[in-house]
Every structure is written in C-alpha cells, then in structure tokens.
Amino acid sequence: MIIKEQVMEMLLIASLSYKIRYDKYIKENYKPGEDRLIYIEVCDFIDHLFDNYLKRKVDEFDNIFELIEKLHIDGDDFVKELATVGFLENLRTYYCGRT
C-alpha cells in the first residue's frame, strides 16, 4: 500500500524534469524538519506539468498518469483522495483557468 510519504518520491521518479524545481520549492518553502503540505506540493507539480504541456514537452506524461492510476489503485485512503483531488481536480481546475 502506498502512503503519502512515498508520493513525492514516486512522482520525482515518474517526472525527472521536476527534480530541480521541486528541490528549489522545498528550499524556499520549508525549514529543515518542518511538516510538508503535500497538497500544495502537488499544486506546484501541476503548474510544472501544465508548463511542460504548453512547451510540448510531454514525454513524461505517460509515466505521470500511470503513477496517478497506481495511486488510485494501490494507495491508502489519503493517497487515493490525493490522486483525485490533489492531482486530477487541480489539473482540471488549472487547465480550465488557463485556457
């Protein structure tokens, strides 16, 4: 079963292009040892994903959406909700707001 502490690491494996941005995001928004706000981190990732879409850099999309499906299937209740609300709903909202 996938738990929330595993999600961002799995996301970084699925989307290597996000690593530098994620490291910068963590450095700018958290103090060492501070609890992380995964829903906010996912929103930052969705921003990265949409930017890549606009640049036609979609080579990682299959991996990303396979991961989201895996989170739905193999995640605990929190992770399943994160996959729906955090990823898919934010992506839909983001896309509708930017087009």
CSV table of N, CA, C and O in Angstrom, one decimal:
chain,number,residue,atom,x,y,z
A,1,MET,N,0.8,-1.2,0.0
A,1,MET,CA,0.0,0.0,0.0
A,1,MET,C,0.9,1.2,0.0
A,1,MET,O,1.9,1.3,0.7
A,2,ILE,N,0.5,2.2,-0.8
A,2,ILE,CA,1.3,3.4,-0.9
A,2,ILE,C,0.8,4.4,0.1
A,2,ILE,O,-0.4,4.6,0.2
A,3,ILE,N,1.7,5.0,0.8
A,3,ILE,CA,1.3,6.0,1.8
A,3,ILE,C,1.8,7.4,1.4
A,3,ILE,O,2.7,7.5,0.5
A,4,LYS,N,1.3,8.5,2.0
A,4,LYS,CA,1.6,9.8,1.5
A,4,LYS,C,3.1,10.2,1.5
A,4,LYS,O,3.5,10.9,0.7
A,5,GLU,N,3.8,9.6,2.4
A,5,GLU,CA,5.3,9.9,2.5
A,5,GLU,C,6.0,9.4,1.3
A,5,GLU,O,7.1,9.8,1.0
A,6,GLN,N,5.4,8.5,0.5
A,6,GLN,CA,6.1,7.9,-0.7
A,6,GLN,C,5.7,8.7,-2.0
A,6,GLN,O,6.4,8.5,-3.0
A,7,VAL,N,4.7,9.4,-1.9
A,7,VAL,CA,4.1,10.0,-3.2
A,7,VAL,C,5.1,10.9,-3.9
A,7,VAL,O,5.3,10.7,-5.1
A,8,MET,N,5.7,11.9,-3.2
A,8,MET,CA,6.5,12.8,-4.0
A,8,MET,C,7.8,12.1,-4.5
A,8,MET,O,8.2,12.5,-5.6
A,9,GLU,N,8.3,11.2,-3.8
A,9,GLU,CA,9.5,10.4,-4.3
A,9,GLU,C,9.1,9.7,-5.6
A,9,GLU,O,9.8,9.7,-6.6
A,10,MET,N,7.9,9.1,-5.6
A,10,MET,CA,7.4,8.3,-6.7
A,10,MET,C,7.2,9.3,-7.9
A,10,MET,O,7.5,9.0,-9.0
A,11,LEU,N,6.7,10.5,-7.6
A,11,LEU,CA,6.5,11.5,-8.6
A,11,LEU,C,7.8,11.9,-9.2
A,11,LEU,O,7.8,12.1,-10.5
A,12,LEU,N,8.8,12.1,-8.4
A,12,LEU,CA,10.1,12.5,-9.0
A,12,LEU,C,10.7,11.4,-9.9
A,12,LEU,O,11.4,11.8,-10.8
A,13,ILE,N,10.4,10.2,-9.6
A,13,ILE,CA,10.9,9.1,-10.5
A,13,ILE,C,10.1,9.2,-11.8
A,13,ILE,O,10.7,9.0,-12.9
A,14,ALA,N,8.8,9.4,-11.7
A,14,ALA,CA,8.0,9.5,-12.9
A,14,ALA,C,8.3,10.7,-13.8
A,14,ALA,O,8.1,10.7,-15.0
A,15,SER,N,8.7,11.8,-13.1
A,15,SER,CA,8.9,13.1,-13.8
A,15,SER,C,10.3,13.6,-13.4
A,15,SER,O,10.4,14.5,-12.5
A,16,LEU,N,11.3,13.2,-14.0
A,16,LEU,CA,12.7,13.6,-13.7
A,16,LEU,C,12.9,15.1,-13.9
A,16,LEU,O,13.6,15.8,-13.3
A,17,SER,N,12.1,15.7,-14.9
A,17,SER,CA,12.2,17.1,-15.2
A,17,SER,C,11.8,18.0,-14.0
A,17,SER,O,12.1,19.2,-14.0
A,18,TYR,N,11.0,17.4,-13.1
A,18,TYR,CA,10.5,18.2,-11.9
A,18,TYR,C,11.5,18.3,-10.8
A,18,TYR,O,11.4,19.2,-9.9
A,19,LYS,N,12.6,17.6,-10.8
A,19,LYS,CA,13.5,17.4,-9.7
A,19,LYS,C,14.1,18.8,-9.3
A,19,LYS,O,14.1,19.2,-8.1
A,20,ILE,N,14.7,19.5,-10.2
A,20,ILE,CA,15.3,20.8,-9.9
A,20,ILE,C,14.3,21.8,-9.3
A,20,ILE,O,14.6,22.4,-8.3
A,21,ARG,N,13.2,21.9,-9.9
A,21,ARG,CA,12.1,22.8,-9.5
A,21,ARG,C,11.6,22.4,-8.1
A,21,ARG,O,11.4,23.2,-7.2
A,22,TYR,N,11.5,21.1,-7.8
A,22,TYR,CA,11.0,20.6,-6.5
A,22,TYR,C,12.0,20.9,-5.4
A,22,TYR,O,11.6,21.4,-4.4
A,23,ASP,N,13.3,20.7,-5.7
A,23,ASP,CA,14.3,21.0,-4.7
A,23,ASP,C,14.3,22.4,-4.4
A,23,ASP,O,14.4,22.8,-3.2
A,24,LYS,N,14.1,23.3,-5.4
A,24,LYS,CA,14.1,24.7,-5.1
A,24,LYS,C,12.8,25.1,-4.3
A,24,LYS,O,12.9,25.9,-3.4
A,25,TYR,N,11.7,24.5,-4.7
A,25,TYR,CA,10.5,24.7,-3.9
A,25,TYR,C,10.6,24.3,-2.5
A,25,TYR,O,10.2,25.1,-1.6
A,26,ILE,N,11.2,23.2,-2.2
A,26,ILE,CA,11.3,22.7,-0.8
A,26,ILE,C,12.2,23.7,-0.1
A,26,ILE,O,11.9,24.1,1.1
A,27,LYS,N,13.3,24.1,-0.7
A,27,LYS,CA,14.3,25.0,0.0
A,27,LYS,C,13.6,26.4,0.3
A,27,LYS,O,13.9,26.9,1.4
A,28,GLU,N,12.8,26.9,-0.6
A,28,GLU,CA,12.2,28.2,-0.4
A,28,GLU,C,11.0,28.2,0.5
A,28,GLU,O,10.6,29.2,1.0
A,29,ASN,N,10.4,27.0,0.7
A,29,ASN,CA,9.1,27.0,1.5
A,29,ASN,C,9.1,26.2,2.8
A,29,ASN,O,8.1,26.3,3.5
A,30,TYR,N,10.2,25.5,3.1
A,30,TYR,CA,10.2,24.7,4.3
A,30,TYR,C,11.5,24.9,5.1
A,30,TYR,O,12.6,25.1,4.4
A,31,LYS,N,11.4,24.8,6.4
A,31,LYS,CA,12.6,24.8,7.2
A,31,LYS,C,12.9,23.3,7.4
A,31,LYS,O,12.0,22.5,7.4
A,32,PRO,N,14.2,23.0,7.7
A,32,PRO,CA,14.5,21.6,8.0
A,32,PRO,C,13.6,21.0,9.1
A,32,PRO,O,13.4,21.6,10.1
A,33,GLY,N,13.1,19.8,8.8
A,33,GLY,CA,12.3,19.1,9.7
A,33,GLY,C,10.8,19.5,9.8
A,33,GLY,O,10.0,18.9,10.5
A,34,GLU,N,10.5,20.6,9.1
A,34,GLU,CA,9.1,21.1,9.1
A,34,GLU,C,8.2,20.1,8.3
A,34,GLU,O,8.5,19.6,7.3
A,35,ASP,N,6.9,20.0,8.8
A,35,ASP,CA,6.0,19.1,8.1
A,35,ASP,C,5.7,19.7,6.8
A,35,ASP,O,5.6,20.9,6.6
A,36,ARG,N,5.5,18.8,5.8
A,36,ARG,CA,5.3,19.3,4.4
A,36,ARG,C,3.8,19.2,4.1
A,36,ARG,O,3.1,18.4,4.6
A,37,LEU,N,3.4,20.1,3.3
A,37,LEU,CA,2.0,20.2,2.8
A,37,LEU,C,1.9,19.6,1.4
A,37,LEU,O,2.0,20.3,0.4
A,38,ILE,N,1.6,18.4,1.4
A,38,ILE,CA,1.6,17.6,0.1
A,38,ILE,C,0.6,18.2,-0.9
A,38,ILE,O,0.9,18.2,-2.1
A,39,TYR,N,-0.5,18.6,-0.5
A,39,TYR,CA,-1.5,19.2,-1.5
A,39,TYR,C,-0.9,20.4,-2.2
A,39,TYR,O,-1.1,20.6,-3.4
A,40,ILE,N,-0.2,21.2,-1.4
A,40,ILE,CA,0.5,22.4,-2.0
A,40,ILE,C,1.6,22.0,-2.9
A,40,ILE,O,1.8,22.6,-4.0
A,41,GLU,N,2.4,21.0,-2.5
A,41,GLU,CA,3.4,20.5,-3.4
A,41,GLU,C,2.9,19.9,-4.7
A,41,GLU,O,3.4,20.1,-5.8
A,42,VAL,N,1.7,19.2,-4.6
A,42,VAL,CA,1.1,18.7,-5.8
A,42,VAL,C,0.7,19.9,-6.7
A,42,VAL,O,0.8,19.8,-8.0
A,43,CYS,N,0.2,20.9,-6.1
A,43,CYS,CA,-0.2,22.1,-6.9
A,43,CYS,C,1.0,22.7,-7.7
A,43,CYS,O,0.9,23.1,-8.9
A,44,ASP,N,2.1,22.7,-7.1
A,44,ASP,CA,3.3,23.2,-7.7
A,44,ASP,C,3.7,22.2,-8.9
A,44,ASP,O,4.1,22.7,-10.0
A,45,PHE,N,3.5,20.9,-8.6
A,45,PHE,CA,3.8,20.0,-9.7
A,45,PHE,C,2.9,20.2,-10.9
A,45,PHE,O,3.3,20.1,-12.0
A,46,ILE,N,1.6,20.4,-10.6
A,46,ILE,CA,0.6,20.6,-11.7
A,46,ILE,C,1.0,21.8,-12.5
A,46,ILE,O,0.9,21.8,-13.7
A,47,ASP,N,1.5,22.9,-11.8
A,47,ASP,CA,2.0,24.0,-12.6
A,47,ASP,C,3.1,23.6,-13.5
A,47,ASP,O,3.1,24.0,-14.7
A,48,HIS,N,4.0,22.9,-13.0
A,48,HIS,CA,5.2,22.4,-13.8
A,48,HIS,C,4.6,21.5,-15.0
A,48,HIS,O,5.1,21.7,-16.1
A,49,LEU,N,3.7,20.7,-14.7
A,49,LEU,CA,3.1,19.8,-15.7
A,49,LEU,C,2.5,20.6,-16.8
A,49,LEU,O,2.7,20.3,-18.0
A,50,PHE,N,1.7,21.6,-16.5
A,50,PHE,CA,1.0,22.4,-17.5
A,50,PHE,C,2.0,23.2,-18.3
A,50,PHE,O,1.8,23.4,-19.5
A,51,ASP,N,3.0,23.8,-17.6
A,51,ASP,CA,4.1,24.5,-18.3
A,51,ASP,C,4.7,23.6,-19.4
A,51,ASP,O,5.0,24.0,-20.5
A,52,ASN,N,5.0,22.4,-19.0
A,52,ASN,CA,5.6,21.4,-19.9
A,52,ASN,C,4.6,21.1,-21.1
A,52,ASN,O,5.0,21.0,-22.3
A,53,TYR,N,3.4,21.0,-20.8
A,53,TYR,CA,2.3,20.8,-21.8
A,53,TYR,C,2.4,22.0,-22.8
A,53,TYR,O,2.3,21.7,-24.1
A,54,LEU,N,2.4,23.2,-22.3
A,54,LEU,CA,2.4,24.4,-23.2
A,54,LEU,C,3.7,24.4,-24.1
A,54,LEU,O,3.6,24.9,-25.2
A,55,LYS,N,4.8,23.9,-23.6
A,55,LYS,CA,6.0,23.8,-24.3
A,55,LYS,C,6.1,22.5,-25.2
A,55,LYS,O,7.1,22.3,-25.8
A,56,ARG,N,5.1,21.7,-25.2
A,56,ARG,CA,5.0,20.5,-25.9
A,56,ARG,C,6.0,19.4,-25.4
A,56,ARG,O,6.5,18.6,-26.1
A,57,LYS,N,6.4,19.6,-24.1
A,57,LYS,CA,7.3,18.6,-23.5
A,57,LYS,C,6.5,17.6,-22.8
A,57,LYS,O,6.2,17.7,-21.6
A,58,VAL,N,6.0,16.6,-23.5
A,58,VAL,CA,5.0,15.7,-22.9
A,58,VAL,C,5.6,14.2,-22.8
A,58,VAL,O,4.8,13.3,-22.6
A,59,ASP,N,6.9,14.1,-23.0
A,59,ASP,CA,7.5,12.7,-23.0
A,59,ASP,C,7.3,12.0,-21.6
A,59,ASP,O,7.3,10.8,-21.6
A,60,GLU,N,7.1,12.7,-20.5
A,60,GLU,CA,6.9,12.1,-19.2
A,60,GLU,C,5.4,11.9,-18.9
A,60,GLU,O,5.1,11.2,-17.9
A,61,PHE,N,4.5,12.3,-19.7
A,61,PHE,CA,3.1,12.3,-19.3
A,61,PHE,C,2.6,10.8,-19.1
A,61,PHE,O,1.8,10.6,-18.2
A,62,ASP,N,3.0,9.9,-19.9
A,62,ASP,CA,2.6,8.5,-19.7
A,62,ASP,C,3.0,8.0,-18.4
A,62,ASP,O,2.2,7.4,-17.6
A,63,ASN,N,4.2,8.3,-18.0
A,63,ASN,CA,4.7,7.9,-16.6
A,63,ASN,C,3.9,8.5,-15.5
A,63,ASN,O,3.5,7.9,-14.5
A,64,ILE,N,3.6,9.8,-15.7
A,64,ILE,CA,2.9,10.6,-14.7
A,64,ILE,C,1.5,10.0,-14.5
A,64,ILE,O,1.0,9.8,-13.4
A,65,PHE,N,0.8,9.8,-15.6
A,65,PHE,CA,-0.6,9.4,-15.5
A,65,PHE,C,-0.7,7.9,-15.1
A,65,PHE,O,-1.6,7.5,-14.4
A,66,GLU,N,0.3,7.1,-15.4
A,66,GLU,CA,0.4,5.7,-14.9
A,66,GLU,C,0.6,5.8,-13.4
A,66,GLU,O,0.0,5.0,-12.6
A,67,LEU,N,1.4,6.7,-12.9
A,67,LEU,CA,1.6,6.9,-11.4
A,67,LEU,C,0.2,7.3,-10.8
A,67,LEU,O,-0.1,6.7,-9.7
A,68,ILE,N,-0.5,8.2,-11.3
A,68,ILE,CA,-1.7,8.7,-10.8
A,68,ILE,C,-2.7,7.5,-10.7
A,68,ILE,O,-3.4,7.3,-9.7
A,69,GLU,N,-2.7,6.7,-11.7
A,69,GLU,CA,-3.6,5.5,-11.7
A,69,GLU,C,-3.1,4.5,-10.6
A,69,GLU,O,-4.0,4.0,-9.8
A,70,LYS,N,-1.8,4.3,-10.4
A,70,LYS,CA,-1.3,3.5,-9.4
A,70,LYS,C,-1.7,4.0,-8.0
A,70,LYS,O,-2.0,3.2,-7.1
A,71,LEU,N,-1.6,5.3,-7.8
A,71,LEU,CA,-2.0,5.9,-6.5
A,71,LEU,C,-3.5,5.6,-6.2
A,71,LEU,O,-3.9,5.3,-5.1
A,72,HIS,N,-4.3,5.6,-7.3
A,72,HIS,CA,-5.8,5.3,-7.1
A,72,HIS,C,-6.0,3.8,-6.7
A,72,HIS,O,-6.8,3.5,-5.9
A,73,ILE,N,-5.2,3.0,-7.3
A,73,ILE,CA,-5.3,1.5,-7.1
A,73,ILE,C,-4.7,1.0,-5.8
A,73,ILE,O,-5.2,0.3,-5.0
A,74,ASP,N,-3.4,1.5,-5.6
A,74,ASP,CA,-2.6,0.9,-4.5
A,74,ASP,C,-2.4,1.8,-3.3
A,74,ASP,O,-1.7,1.5,-2.4
A,75,GLY,N,-3.0,3.0,-3.4
A,75,GLY,CA,-2.8,4.0,-2.3
A,75,GLY,C,-3.7,3.7,-1.1
A,75,GLY,O,-4.8,3.1,-1.2
A,76,ASP,N,-3.3,4.2,0.1
A,76,ASP,CA,-4.2,4.2,1.2
A,76,ASP,C,-5.3,5.2,1.0
A,76,ASP,O,-5.3,5.9,-0.1
A,77,ASP,N,-6.2,5.4,1.9
A,77,ASP,CA,-7.4,6.3,1.6
A,77,ASP,C,-6.9,7.7,1.4
A,77,ASP,O,-7.4,8.4,0.5
A,78,PHE,N,-5.9,8.2,2.1
A,78,PHE,CA,-5.4,9.5,1.9
A,78,PHE,C,-4.8,9.7,0.5
A,78,PHE,O,-5.1,10.7,-0.2
A,79,VAL,N,-4.0,8.7,0.1
A,79,VAL,CA,-3.4,8.8,-1.2
A,79,VAL,C,-4.4,8.7,-2.3
A,79,VAL,O,-4.2,9.4,-3.3
A,80,LYS,N,-5.4,7.9,-2.2
A,80,LYS,CA,-6.4,7.8,-3.2
A,80,LYS,C,-7.1,9.2,-3.3
A,80,LYS,O,-7.4,9.7,-4.5
A,81,GLU,N,-7.4,9.8,-2.2
A,81,GLU,CA,-8.0,11.2,-2.3
A,81,GLU,C,-7.1,12.2,-2.9
A,81,GLU,O,-7.5,13.0,-3.7
A,82,LEU,N,-5.8,12.1,-2.5
A,82,LEU,CA,-4.8,13.0,-3.1
A,82,LEU,C,-4.7,12.8,-4.6
A,82,LEU,O,-4.6,13.8,-5.4
A,83,ALA,N,-4.8,11.6,-5.1
A,83,ALA,CA,-4.8,11.3,-6.5
A,83,ALA,C,-6.0,12.0,-7.2
A,83,ALA,O,-5.8,12.5,-8.3
A,84,THR,N,-7.1,12.0,-6.6
A,84,THR,CA,-8.3,12.6,-7.2
A,84,THR,C,-8.3,14.1,-7.0
A,84,THR,O,-8.4,14.8,-8.0
A,85,VAL,N,-8.3,14.5,-5.8
A,85,VAL,CA,-8.4,16.0,-5.5
A,85,VAL,C,-7.1,16.7,-5.8
A,85,VAL,O,-7.1,17.8,-6.4
A,86,GLY,N,-6.0,16.1,-5.3
A,86,GLY,CA,-4.7,16.8,-5.5
A,86,GLY,C,-4.3,16.9,-6.9
A,86,GLY,O,-3.8,17.9,-7.4
A,87,PHE,N,-4.3,15.8,-7.6
A,87,PHE,CA,-3.8,15.7,-9.0
A,87,PHE,C,-4.9,16.1,-10.0
A,87,PHE,O,-4.8,17.1,-10.7
A,88,LEU,N,-5.9,15.2,-10.1
A,88,LEU,CA,-6.8,15.3,-11.2
A,88,LEU,C,-7.7,16.6,-11.1
A,88,LEU,O,-7.9,17.3,-12.1
A,89,GLU,N,-8.3,16.9,-10.0
A,89,GLU,CA,-9.1,18.1,-9.8
A,89,GLU,C,-8.3,19.4,-10.0
A,89,GLU,O,-8.7,20.3,-10.6
A,90,ASN,N,-7.1,19.4,-9.4
A,90,ASN,CA,-6.2,20.6,-9.6
A,90,ASN,C,-5.8,20.7,-11.1
A,90,ASN,O,-5.8,21.8,-11.6
A,91,LEU,N,-5.5,19.6,-11.7
A,91,LEU,CA,-5.2,19.7,-13.2
A,91,LEU,C,-6.4,20.2,-14.0
A,91,LEU,O,-6.2,21.1,-14.8
A,92,ARG,N,-7.6,19.7,-13.7
A,92,ARG,CA,-8.8,20.2,-14.4
A,92,ARG,C,-9.0,21.7,-14.1
A,92,ARG,O,-9.2,22.5,-15.0
A,93,THR,N,-8.9,22.1,-12.9
A,93,THR,CA,-9.1,23.5,-12.5
A,93,THR,C,-8.1,24.4,-13.1
A,93,THR,O,-8.4,25.4,-13.6
A,94,TYR,N,-6.8,23.9,-13.1
A,94,TYR,CA,-5.7,24.7,-13.6
A,94,TYR,C,-5.9,24.9,-15.1
A,94,TYR,O,-5.8,26.0,-15.7
A,95,TYR,N,-6.2,23.8,-15.8
A,95,TYR,CA,-6.4,23.8,-17.3
A,95,TYR,C,-7.6,24.7,-17.6
A,95,TYR,O,-7.4,25.6,-18.5
A,96,CYS,N,-8.7,24.6,-17.0
A,96,CYS,CA,-9.9,25.4,-17.3
A,96,CYS,C,-9.6,26.9,-17.0
A,96,CYS,O,-10.1,27.8,-17.7
A,97,GLY,N,-8.8,27.2,-16.0
A,97,GLY,CA,-8.5,28.6,-15.6
A,97,GLY,C,-7.5,29.2,-16.6
A,97,GLY,O,-7.4,30.4,-16.7
A,98,ARG,N,-6.7,28.4,-17.3
A,98,ARG,CA,-5.6,29.0,-18.1
A,98,ARG,C,-5.9,29.0,-19.6
A,98,ARG,O,-5.2,29.5,-20.4
A,99,THR,N,-7.0,28.3,-20.0
A,99,THR,CA,-7.3,28.2,-21.4
A,99,THR,C,-8.4,29.2,-21.8
A,99,THR,O,-9.1,29.7,-20.9
